[in-house]
Amino acid sequence: MKLDVMLAGVGGQGILSIATVIGVAAVEAGICLKQAEAHGMSQRGGDVQSHLRLSTEPIYSDLIEKGKADMIMALEPMEALRYVQYLSADGMIVTSSAPFVNIPDYPDSGKLERELDSFPNVVKADVAELSVQAGVPRSSNMMLLGMAAPFMKILSPEALRRAVSAFFAPKGEAVVEANLKAFDIGLEMVEK
Amino acid sequence: MLNKVLLLGDEAVALGAINAGLSGIYAYPGTPSTEITEFIQENPLARERNIHSRWSTNEKTAMEEALGMSFAGKRAMVCMKHVGMNVCADAFVNSAITGINGGLVVVAADDPSMHSSQNEQDSRFYGKFAMVPVLEPSNQQECYDMAAYAFDLSERLKLPVLMRLVTRVAHSRASVVTGPLRNQNDLSPESDSRHWVLLPGIARWQYASLVEKQTLVASLSEESAFNRYEPSYSRLGVIACGIAYNYVMELGVKNVLKVSQYPLPVSAIEKMARGCDRILVVEDGQPVVEQEVKALLGAGFKVEGRLTGVLPRTGELTPDSVAAALGLKSEPAYAPAENVAPRPPQLCNGCSHRDVYTALVKVLEDYPQARVFGDIGCYTLGALPPFKALDSTVDMGASITMAKGAADAGIYPAVAVIGDSTFTHSGMTGLLDAVNENADITVIISDNLTTAMTGGQESAGTSKFENICKGLGVDPAHLKVVLPIPKAMDEIMEVIRKEIEYHGVSVIIPRRECMNTLNRRLRKQKAGK
């Protein structure tokens, strides 16, 4: 069994924390993992992407081949669209629906939404707004992970939830609780 | 039970070095190499063992400090991004002539595709140039294993060993099985230090012995477990170097020679050539191996790769480009999306460099002939909209020296913009040139108290800049410190204008802490309460 995920977002949104939490869960479950990430210049408010590969068999390539990703997980809708070439025919897009506009020529939001909806398997929600409403504004990335969890198969939602706790534990109990709350909201949203 | 940890390639190199008895890491931050040193700075065993890990001022000082530690008999590692090799090249090349005492491993992290760099030079050329062994790990486990192997190899050959990483190994995470701990070397300088004194008479002798050593260097490469030929009946042979091996194996290709140690294992290549009629060389970076294999097998044998266009000549390898070269590429299910715009990196909100550029651009509206020479760091982003403030960015320190040369030629105003860490890295000597000729330049040292671009490492000159400039001979009347905040815009503009009007060397230091390091510090304080 394998799961190739393209993680996407804007520098500072918390893409790499999602990757690390999944990494913690994978190690715990004894699953092979490779995760290539972007550092340095690309992080300064620019687009950020991470190739995340999970498999029960050893993995060679650090990067996902175009057309082979099982999922795009994105914290921003245009960033989700940026990587559709990587998506397999029946791949899923799990994304935040809220545009993050920090460039002058950001596409028309109606057109962007229509193009996103034209893909067969899309799960989206405004996790930025929902996390503010839930009183956990800094945890929208974990809400997205919760939304993606039921589709990840190779790792159970329970395993991911444990990894959220483990990853945030050094930052104190309040931070753990906030992130678990966000994760659960995301998970319930999709399971309904 | 095996000890398994999830590590970036950089971190795996670092942990491998610690466990191999490292006594000092010497480095200047540079993407994608920074995490090697940072890992050692945070590692409990490294602290317990008192491993040196403070940042050096530049790659040359780092290389020489490491060489000094090797002289003393201890194991030292130097790491840098690929262009850092240019900075330390003098010391690096000559360390192969002197030879080493304690193991010396030089790690160069190349950046094909220039994710965070100004070129994609291939450090394997430096290994060839200096005539030292080069190791090129294909995955994170090899990053770990090769650290200990490199130190042993270095001490056996009495030569520095170069380890070449690429971004996709350095910044990719995978689980790594760790090995046993080795003790650090004792202090043991050689009693006969003649070979360290490169007077021509001694250097000639040393160089001849380096050349003689090449037979052993080559035979160790032939025997290396990191080079592996798995012959299989096929008319195509594939030579896969470093990370390229992963892309090739992912596709299930047979008849593959894995190369992770150089000089090239010549006999394996000759063996492969006898059994096939075409060889594809898959290597990340420049066509180093392709050229060598072509020369080895002669014009009659078909060798393909980046030079023949089977693989793209520029940019990093991808699973897609390798699949295409092997004729195994299938069309992706979806075409690129239409509603996608580029999202380039930009200066953070509230960043002090923003205020500096706002002021500078405003003032220069009155000087249409002005040229602004930039440098390497976050502030290089001032070249992009909305500021479009820079006319050049070349290499560390080039802002001041290019401004001087341009002023020599008659350009006025000639302005240099350089960051605090870049100034101490390579800007100070150029400023001395300018002072000695009283060049008509205005230098802005935009001081945010850190090496920000690479994530906020300590900056060697913090709190010393006024003294450094005065010491180099800058007239104190034309050395100005300003606070770059929007409220003080009129004052900053006034200072810039006055110093441009002064026909000599002026230095303006806008100083305000980087927003990222400030926020991190405040969060830490809050957590501490």
XYZ file of C-alpha atoms in Angstrom:
721
model
C 0.000 0.000 0.000
C 1.240 3.532 -0.736
C 0.085 7.114 -0.377
C 1.722 9.982 -2.239
C 0.649 13.421 -1.050
C 1.523 16.773 -2.517
C 1.373 19.334 0.304
C 0.960 22.939 -0.792
C 0.482 26.371 0.676
C 2.027 29.777 1.211
C 5.169 30.244 3.307
C 4.188 30.589 6.963
C 0.812 28.792 6.717
C 2.027 25.636 8.420
C 2.520 23.128 5.612
C 5.716 21.766 7.110
C 4.034 21.141 10.475
C 1.444 18.972 8.705
C 4.292 17.070 7.049
C 6.067 16.565 10.357
C 2.929 15.327 12.137
C 2.343 12.776 9.379
C 6.018 11.819 9.697
C 5.609 11.195 13.433
C 2.561 9.001 12.754
C 4.381 7.079 10.035
C 7.389 6.295 12.225
C 5.079 5.199 15.047
C 3.209 2.890 12.655
C 6.416 1.499 11.156
C 5.562 2.798 7.681
C 8.258 3.942 5.235
C 8.314 7.662 4.576
C 10.095 10.196 2.414
C 9.347 13.862 2.620
C 11.060 16.521 0.530
C 10.528 20.087 1.614
C 11.452 23.616 0.596
C 13.553 25.872 2.811
C 15.228 29.228 2.448
C 14.128 31.772 -0.074
C 10.950 29.971 -1.059
C 9.512 30.422 2.413
C 9.238 34.196 2.420
C 5.528 34.537 1.565
C 6.043 32.581 -1.629
C 4.539 29.262 -2.636
C 5.713 26.309 -0.564
C 5.339 22.664 -1.453
C 6.360 19.371 0.041
C 6.383 15.923 -1.527
C 5.246 13.399 1.056
C 5.466 9.690 0.274
C 4.241 6.892 2.520
C 4.467 3.206 1.750
C 4.483 -0.215 3.336
C 7.404 -0.998 0.963
C 10.775 0.812 0.823
C 10.614 4.077 -1.152
C 13.313 5.171 -3.588
C 12.422 8.584 -5.001
C 12.133 11.635 -2.760
C 9.880 13.293 -5.325
C 6.482 12.274 -6.668
C 6.157 11.722 -10.400
C 3.560 13.814 -12.218
C 0.230 12.024 -12.481
C 0.996 9.746 -9.520
C -0.106 11.695 -6.434
C -3.019 10.175 -4.532
C -3.807 13.460 -2.855
C -3.147 17.178 -2.935
C -3.461 18.664 0.540
C -3.407 22.457 0.373
C -3.904 25.382 2.745
C -4.803 27.652 -0.169
C -6.981 26.954 -3.232
C -4.722 28.441 -5.918
C -1.789 26.525 -4.424
C -3.884 23.335 -4.701
C -4.427 24.044 -8.394
C -0.715 24.714 -8.938
C 0.009 20.981 -8.543
C -2.894 19.290 -10.381
C -0.440 17.861 -12.902
C 0.840 15.698 -10.078
C -2.611 14.282 -9.319
C -3.608 10.799 -10.477
C -6.895 10.427 -12.371
C -8.840 9.437 -9.262
C -6.727 11.463 -6.804
C -8.248 13.673 -4.108
C -7.884 17.366 -3.480
C -8.322 18.391 0.154
C -7.950 22.132 0.449
C -8.779 25.319 2.243
C -11.236 27.303 0.155
C -10.048 30.721 1.326
C -7.782 32.562 -1.127
C -4.628 34.061 0.365
C -4.083 37.146 -1.753
C -0.594 38.604 -1.432
C 0.109 39.130 -5.134
C -1.350 41.751 -7.469
C -2.458 39.360 -10.235
C -4.292 36.776 -8.128
C -6.836 35.040 -10.390
C -10.550 35.795 -10.318
C -11.920 33.923 -7.299
C -15.077 32.738 -9.113
C -13.084 31.236 -11.980
C -10.640 29.699 -9.555
C -13.455 28.087 -7.580
C -15.113 26.726 -10.729
C -11.851 25.222 -11.938
C -11.240 23.634 -8.552
C -14.771 22.178 -8.529
C -14.221 20.666 -11.964
C -11.985 17.998 -10.419
C -13.765 14.779 -9.436
C -12.781 14.383 -5.779
C -12.594 17.705 -3.972
C -13.059 18.303 -0.252
C -12.824 21.937 0.768
C -13.632 24.249 3.642
C -12.572 27.659 4.844
C -10.324 26.318 7.597
C -8.923 29.778 8.347
C -12.402 31.126 9.188
C -13.588 27.941 10.898
C -10.538 27.815 13.144
C -11.110 31.433 14.180
C -14.755 30.623 14.965
C -13.665 27.636 17.029
C -11.247 29.791 19.019
C -8.157 28.018 17.659
C -6.990 30.509 15.006
C -3.433 29.174 14.826
C -4.506 25.587 14.171
C -6.131 25.769 10.741
C -3.415 23.468 9.369
C -4.408 20.706 11.791
C -8.048 21.209 10.809
C -7.031 20.521 7.212
C -5.158 17.410 8.314
C -8.335 16.271 10.119
C -10.296 16.744 6.882
C -7.770 14.660 4.975
C -7.403 11.949 7.641
C -10.296 9.644 6.619
C -8.914 9.460 3.073
C -5.338 8.658 3.963
C -6.003 4.920 4.550
C -2.375 3.964 5.135
C -2.574 5.774 8.501
C -5.679 5.716 10.689
C -7.233 8.973 11.960
C -6.462 7.739 15.494
C -2.770 7.354 14.640
C -2.698 10.863 13.174
C -4.495 12.236 16.216
C -1.867 10.680 18.506
C 0.850 12.231 16.347
C -0.769 15.677 16.721
C -0.507 15.280 20.504
C 3.064 14.062 20.346
C 4.207 16.795 17.951
C 2.747 19.684 19.950
C 3.511 18.257 23.408
C 6.752 20.269 23.847
C 4.720 23.485 23.378
C 2.448 22.800 26.351
C -0.970 21.340 27.034
C -2.974 24.347 25.789
C -1.336 24.122 22.361
C -1.979 20.367 22.215
C -5.655 20.872 23.107
C -6.134 23.617 20.509
C -4.633 21.494 17.753
C -6.593 18.382 18.725
C -9.782 20.444 18.717
C -8.995 21.723 15.218
C -8.127 18.208 14.021
C -11.397 16.798 15.398
C -13.488 19.538 13.780
C -11.878 18.769 10.430
C -12.408 15.047 10.868
C -16.068 15.357 11.912
C -16.786 17.766 9.085
C -15.818 15.122 6.541
C -17.252 12.103 8.320
C -20.722 13.698 8.453
C 16.844 -3.411 18.535
C 17.806 -1.049 15.731
C 17.777 2.627 16.569
C 15.661 4.346 13.889
C 15.240 8.112 13.610
C 13.519 10.365 11.090
C 16.125 12.776 9.711
C 16.724 15.275 6.936
C 19.748 14.359 4.831
C 21.556 17.302 6.441
C 20.716 16.017 9.918
C 21.809 12.501 9.007
C 25.237 13.829 7.960
C 25.439 15.733 11.247
C 24.473 12.776 13.425
C 26.801 10.502 11.480
C 29.653 12.938 12.096
C 28.902 13.261 15.823
C 28.801 9.484 16.218
C 32.038 9.180 14.228
C 33.963 11.164 16.822
C 33.683 14.690 15.436
C 35.400 17.425 17.447
C 34.378 20.504 15.475
C 31.928 21.640 12.801
C 32.841 24.857 10.997
C 30.382 26.589 8.692
C 28.706 29.697 7.390
C 24.922 29.303 6.924
C 23.737 28.639 3.391
C 20.702 26.843 1.960
C 20.578 23.830 1.654
C 23.441 23.118 4.110
C 22.436 25.101 7.218
C 20.697 22.286 9.111
C 23.924 20.278 9.434
C 25.468 22.790 11.820
C 22.156 23.608 13.508
C 21.620 19.942 14.328
C 25.032 19.738 15.985
C 24.391 22.962 17.918
C 21.245 21.420 19.430
C 22.438 17.844 19.918
C 22.898 16.769 23.584
C 25.805 14.400 22.850
C 27.564 17.125 20.852
C 27.260 19.398 23.880
C 28.442 16.695 26.236
C 31.435 16.083 23.973
C 32.090 19.808 23.692
C 32.012 19.690 19.880
C 32.775 23.108 18.433
C 29.745 24.351 16.481
C 29.691 28.145 16.496
C 29.195 29.811 13.107
C 32.239 31.101 11.283
C 32.396 34.485 9.548
C 32.603 32.945 6.089
C 33.391 29.661 4.370
C 37.088 30.409 4.067
C 37.549 31.080 7.763
C 35.487 27.937 8.423
C 37.672 25.804 6.157
C 40.889 27.097 7.695
C 39.641 26.677 11.253
C 38.712 23.083 10.454
C 42.134 22.559 8.896
C 43.695 23.809 12.135
C 41.654 21.278 14.087
C 42.781 18.538 11.704
C 46.384 19.721 12.177
C 45.873 19.117 15.900
C 44.840 15.538 15.153
C 41.081 15.814 15.705
C 38.193 15.142 13.338
C 36.676 18.270 11.799
C 33.866 18.908 9.332
C 33.258 21.986 7.178
C 29.903 22.549 5.524
C 28.504 25.090 3.140
C 26.256 25.616 0.156
C 27.886 25.048 -3.223
C 28.885 28.668 -3.860
C 30.655 28.636 -0.496
C 33.186 26.331 -2.182
C 34.232 29.327 -4.299
C 34.880 31.329 -1.138
C 36.972 28.629 0.552
C 38.557 27.258 -2.634
C 42.061 28.514 -1.814
C 42.126 26.729 1.519
C 40.306 23.664 0.191
C 42.543 23.032 -2.805
C 45.697 23.555 -0.784
C 44.532 21.280 2.032
C 44.911 18.449 -0.480
C 48.533 19.516 -0.988
C 49.375 19.771 2.694
C 47.460 16.612 3.473
C 45.644 16.282 6.772
C 46.208 14.827 10.202
C 42.849 14.338 11.949
C 40.046 13.376 9.521
C 38.726 16.331 7.522
C 35.386 16.125 5.717
C 34.098 18.994 3.579
C 30.359 18.956 2.852
C 29.108 20.996 -0.111
C 25.349 21.158 -0.641
C 24.579 21.862 -4.280
C 21.341 23.456 -5.394
C 20.401 22.282 -8.898
C 17.340 24.241 -10.090
C 18.577 27.139 -7.928
C 15.788 26.905 -5.366
C 17.719 29.386 -3.199
C 20.868 30.167 -5.164
C 22.368 32.158 -7.989
C 23.865 29.263 -9.959
C 23.907 25.465 -10.155
C 27.645 24.808 -10.136
C 28.536 21.198 -9.431
C 30.900 20.647 -6.496
C 32.150 17.346 -7.936
C 34.362 19.499 -10.184
C 36.043 20.837 -7.060
C 36.806 17.317 -5.908
C 38.422 16.493 -9.235
C 40.235 19.812 -9.270
C 41.729 19.257 -5.810
C 42.285 15.530 -6.544
C 40.437 14.291 -3.464
C 37.792 11.563 -3.125
C 34.175 12.687 -3.503
C 31.219 10.970 -1.858
C 27.695 11.530 -3.130
C 24.993 9.940 -0.950
C 21.861 8.770 -2.723
C 19.674 8.783 0.375
C 19.499 9.777 4.028
C 20.864 6.439 5.271
C 23.951 6.920 3.126
C 24.271 10.471 4.443
C 24.595 8.945 7.903
C 26.806 6.002 6.944
C 29.091 8.054 4.735
C 30.006 10.494 7.497
C 31.924 7.818 9.432
C 33.226 6.290 6.193
C 34.465 9.700 5.030
C 36.405 10.328 8.228
C 38.034 6.891 8.057
C 38.843 7.398 4.373
C 40.288 10.839 5.086
C 42.564 9.512 7.820
C 43.623 6.521 5.734
C 44.519 8.629 2.689
C 45.682 11.630 4.731
C 43.513 13.756 2.435
C 40.387 15.859 2.909
C 37.253 14.118 1.614
C 34.485 16.043 -0.142
C 30.875 15.025 0.403
C 28.476 16.389 -2.181
C 24.791 16.731 -1.351
C 21.992 18.119 -3.487
C 18.888 19.921 -2.232
C 16.658 16.879 -2.582
C 18.875 14.787 -0.321
C 19.749 17.595 2.087
C 16.153 18.723 2.561
C 14.332 15.446 2.381
C 13.415 13.374 5.415
C 13.508 9.604 5.811
C 14.201 7.174 8.603
C 17.793 6.334 9.323
C 19.279 3.441 11.289
C 22.102 4.730 13.459
C 25.338 2.934 14.239
C 27.789 2.674 17.121
C 29.521 5.599 18.829
C 33.208 6.200 18.235
C 35.417 8.153 20.614
C 36.865 11.498 19.617
C 40.518 11.647 18.610
C 43.034 12.773 21.218
C 45.051 15.924 20.718
C 47.961 14.660 18.603
C 49.740 17.208 16.413
C 52.433 15.658 14.229
C 55.992 16.039 15.413
C 57.147 16.756 11.846
C 55.088 19.621 10.460
C 57.126 20.266 7.316
C 54.379 19.118 4.938
C 52.130 21.900 6.247
C 54.573 24.573 5.079
C 53.821 25.069 1.399
C 56.993 26.781 0.310
C 57.536 25.941 -3.364
C 60.240 23.363 -2.625
C 57.985 21.511 -0.193
C 54.809 22.086 -2.236
C 56.395 20.460 -5.308
C 57.214 17.399 -3.250
C 53.734 17.352 -1.701
C 52.005 17.782 -5.048
C 53.985 14.895 -6.526
C 52.953 12.709 -3.625
C 49.291 13.762 -4.107
C 49.524 12.706 -7.742
C 51.119 9.418 -6.746
C 48.335 8.809 -4.221
C 45.735 8.880 -7.001
C 46.243 5.186 -7.795
C 45.181 4.283 -4.274
C 42.346 6.841 -4.350
C 41.043 5.247 -7.552
C 41.358 1.672 -6.312
C 39.429 2.503 -3.118
C 36.674 3.857 -5.333
C 36.641 0.645 -7.372
C 36.258 -1.411 -4.186
C 33.789 0.922 -2.467
C 30.514 -0.608 -1.299
C 28.843 2.676 -2.254
C 29.548 1.960 -5.930
C 27.571 -1.044 -7.079
C 27.052 -2.600 -10.479
C 24.090 -4.933 -10.824
C 24.581 -6.397 -14.311
C 21.559 -7.605 -16.205
C 21.045 -8.443 -19.840
C 20.069 -5.212 -21.557
C 21.277 -3.242 -24.563
C 21.063 -0.155 -22.384
C 23.323 0.430 -19.395
C 22.440 3.144 -16.884
C 25.002 4.946 -14.735
C 23.097 6.565 -11.877
C 24.982 9.017 -9.651
C 23.930 9.966 -6.137
C 20.242 10.828 -5.925
C 19.707 9.862 -9.574
C 19.867 6.230 -8.436
C 16.519 6.676 -6.638
C 14.709 7.956 -9.709
C 16.104 5.119 -11.800
C 15.242 2.418 -9.246
C 11.741 3.831 -8.744
C 11.153 2.957 -12.407
C 12.394 -0.604 -11.945
C 15.240 -0.195 -14.451
C 17.810 -3.032 -14.715
C 21.521 -3.071 -15.618
C 22.356 -0.133 -13.372
C 25.710 1.068 -12.049
C 25.192 3.082 -8.881
C 27.921 5.678 -8.373
C 28.297 7.312 -4.988
C 32.079 7.548 -4.717
C 34.530 9.245 -7.082
C 36.907 8.964 -8.944
C 34.618 6.904 -11.171
C 34.854 3.115 -10.842
C 36.397 2.673 -14.273
C 36.490 -1.122 -14.404
C 32.756 -1.377 -13.646
C 32.025 1.076 -16.455
C 34.201 -0.883 -18.880
C 32.451 -4.069 -17.837
C 29.061 -2.471 -18.438
C 30.164 -1.176 -21.841
C 31.222 -4.678 -22.930
C 27.688 -5.962 -22.306
C 25.546 -3.227 -23.842
C 25.596 -0.891 -26.825
C 24.455 2.353 -25.230
C 24.933 4.000 -21.836
C 22.681 6.617 -20.269
C 24.318 8.754 -17.576
C 21.828 10.098 -15.040
C 23.400 12.697 -12.748
C 22.093 15.747 -10.901
C 23.913 18.985 -11.632
C 26.401 19.391 -14.453
C 27.465 16.639 -16.897
C 30.633 15.721 -14.983
C 30.346 11.948 -15.342
C 28.881 12.026 -18.843
C 31.988 13.817 -20.130
C 34.311 11.415 -18.345
C 32.507 8.300 -19.546
C 32.533 9.647 -23.103
C 36.271 10.170 -22.883
C 36.762 6.729 -21.358
C 34.745 4.777 -23.928
C 35.761 6.769 -27.003
C 33.800 8.266 -29.885
C 32.559 4.900 -31.140
C 30.431 4.207 -28.072
C 27.066 5.895 -27.601
C 26.874 7.782 -24.301
C 23.766 9.813 -23.566
C 22.758 12.263 -20.867
C 22.406 15.956 -20.280
C 24.886 16.875 -23.020
C 23.033 14.955 -25.715
C 19.674 16.411 -24.686
C 18.137 13.117 -23.546
C 17.985 14.761 -20.129
C 17.471 18.521 -19.692
C 20.778 20.438 -19.681
C 19.700 22.646 -16.746
C 17.670 22.199 -13.585
C 17.462 19.360 -11.106
C 16.537 15.838 -12.152
C 12.944 14.860 -11.505
C 11.205 11.487 -11.641
C 9.546 12.875 -14.775
C 12.691 13.865 -16.657
C 14.361 10.552 -15.796
C 11.284 8.572 -16.867
C 11.222 10.489 -20.159
C 14.922 9.786 -20.773
C 14.248 6.083 -20.298
C 11.165 6.165 -22.530
C 8.916 5.316 -19.582
C 6.956 8.538 -19.253
C 3.176 8.413 -19.351
C 1.054 11.534 -19.764
C -0.276 12.921 -16.466
C -4.071 12.744 -16.010
C -4.502 16.499 -15.737
C -3.115 19.441 -17.684
C -1.707 22.402 -15.733
C -4.487 24.500 -14.176
C -5.427 27.799 -15.794
C -6.151 29.936 -12.772
C -2.699 29.903 -11.242
C -0.352 32.872 -10.935
C 3.267 32.812 -9.779
C 3.701 33.627 -6.105
C 7.300 34.777 -5.687
C 8.848 35.129 -2.233
C 8.737 38.598 -0.726
C 9.998 40.590 2.228
C 7.960 39.898 5.371
C 5.422 42.424 6.634
C 7.092 44.796 9.050
C 10.591 43.899 7.820
C 13.148 46.680 8.312
C 14.513 46.200 4.780
C 11.127 47.397 3.486
C 11.575 50.771 5.181
C 15.138 51.035 3.893
C 14.018 50.434 0.302
C 11.018 52.737 0.609
C 13.353 55.567 1.659
C 16.077 54.753 -0.860
C 13.715 54.483 -3.836
C 12.079 57.808 -2.899
C 15.412 59.642 -2.612
C 16.743 58.194 -5.856
C 13.749 59.541 -7.777
C 15.768 62.770 -7.782
C 18.848 60.993 -9.152
C 17.845 59.215 -12.357
C 21.486 58.306 -13.065
C 21.828 56.420 -9.777
C 22.676 52.723 -9.713
C 22.153 50.456 -6.724
C 24.380 47.416 -6.258
C 22.767 44.704 -4.172
C 24.020 41.686 -2.319
C 22.970 38.251 -1.078
C 20.290 37.921 1.589
C 16.598 38.569 2.241
C 17.115 42.122 1.002
C 17.908 40.758 -2.469
C 14.111 40.567 -2.739
C 14.250 44.379 -2.987
C 15.008 43.746 -6.667
C 11.389 42.591 -7.156
C 8.234 44.738 -7.191
C 7.115 46.853 -5.460
C 10.630 48.234 -4.879
C 12.608 47.236 -7.989
C 15.467 48.887 -6.159
C 18.501 46.844 -7.237
C 20.607 46.892 -10.383
C 22.844 43.958 -9.466
C 23.243 40.910 -7.225
C 26.218 38.684 -7.951
C 27.983 37.162 -4.964
C 28.594 37.724 -1.263
C 30.114 41.189 -0.821
C 29.946 42.331 -4.442
C 27.669 45.282 -3.632
C 30.424 47.457 -2.165
C 33.156 46.508 -4.613
C 30.941 46.794 -7.685
C 29.706 50.189 -6.476
C 33.336 51.254 -6.127
C 34.275 50.034 -9.598
C 31.209 51.722 -11.066
C 32.087 54.954 -9.236
C 35.664 54.660 -10.555
C 34.134 54.528 -14.017
C 32.039 57.630 -13.383
C 28.659 56.408 -12.197
C 27.095 58.739 -9.646
C 25.374 58.109 -7.304
C 26.749 54.595 -6.755
C 24.948 52.979 -3.853
C 25.644 49.608 -2.235
C 23.051 47.719 -0.192
C 24.428 44.896 1.926
C 23.185 43.005 4.993
C 24.990 42.787 8.309
C 26.068 39.164 7.990
C 27.096 39.524 4.343
C 29.134 42.590 5.272
C 31.281 40.662 7.736
C 31.355 37.640 5.391
C 32.899 39.483 2.449
C 32.107 43.200 2.546
C 34.761 44.531 4.915
C 37.758 44.105 2.650
C 35.978 45.856 -0.212
C 35.103 48.746 2.061
C 38.826 49.122 2.834
C 39.524 49.416 -0.915
C 36.881 52.134 -1.142
C 38.236 54.010 1.895
C 41.815 53.860 0.613
C 40.769 55.678 -2.554
C 38.002 57.730 -0.949
C 35.641 56.352 -3.579
C 32.423 58.276 -4.115
C 30.038 55.609 -2.871
C 27.224 55.347 -0.357
C 27.103 52.044 1.485
C 23.939 50.958 3.276
C 24.529 48.150 5.774
C 20.970 47.054 6.476
C 21.465 45.535 9.907
C 18.682 43.259 11.189
C 20.961 41.694 13.816
C 20.888 38.223 12.300
C 21.573 36.023 9.277
C 17.898 36.114 8.337
C 17.642 34.427 4.949
C 18.795 31.069 6.287
C 16.519 31.191 9.333
C 18.078 33.560 11.854
C 21.562 32.395 12.782
C 23.884 34.632 14.795
C 25.599 37.317 12.760
C 29.334 37.645 13.330
C 29.456 41.447 13.454
C 26.457 42.243 15.656
C 27.199 45.337 17.821
C 30.578 45.822 16.122
C 29.670 47.575 12.870
C 30.420 51.178 13.816
C 33.805 50.135 15.201
C 34.589 47.976 12.169
C 33.795 50.852 9.799
C 35.779 53.369 11.845
C 38.644 50.898 12.087
C 38.683 50.549 8.314
C 38.953 54.310 8.086
C 35.418 55.499 7.351
C 35.122 59.149 8.406
C 32.942 59.142 11.571
C 31.137 62.236 10.239
C 29.847 60.064 7.391
C 28.962 57.008 9.427
C 25.271 57.241 10.300
C 22.974 54.903 12.188
C 19.226 55.230 11.601
C 16.139 53.409 12.867
C 14.217 52.046 9.868
C 10.571 52.499 10.842
C 7.837 54.152 8.760
C 7.523 56.988 11.307
C 11.159 57.984 10.799
C 10.920 58.014 6.988
C 11.716 61.726 6.586
C 14.792 61.433 8.773
C 16.094 58.352 6.924
C 15.578 60.021 3.558
C 17.376 63.113 4.770
C 20.388 61.045 5.862
C 20.513 59.142 2.560
C 20.257 62.362 0.566
C 23.037 64.066 2.540
C 25.376 61.106 2.224
C 24.785 60.809 -1.513
C 25.666 64.493 -1.780
C 28.923 63.821 0.089
C 31.588 62.873 -2.462
C 33.460 60.203 -0.577
C 32.754 56.978 1.303
C 29.620 57.136 3.451
C 28.178 54.305 5.472
C 24.568 54.344 6.631
C 23.489 51.614 9.053
C 19.703 51.225 9.330
C 19.341 48.937 12.344
C 16.245 47.063 13.509
C 15.806 43.426 14.541
C 14.420 40.907 12.017
C 10.668 40.362 12.598
C 11.115 36.598 12.616
C 13.848 36.479 15.254
C 11.986 39.130 17.282
C 8.735 37.130 17.240
C 10.568 33.932 18.082
C 12.282 35.633 21.016
C 9.000 37.073 22.297
C 7.298 33.665 22.038
C 10.132 32.070 23.980
C 9.912 34.760 26.662
C 6.158 34.217 26.926
C 6.585 30.454 27.199
C 9.256 30.949 29.864
C 6.925 32.993 32.111
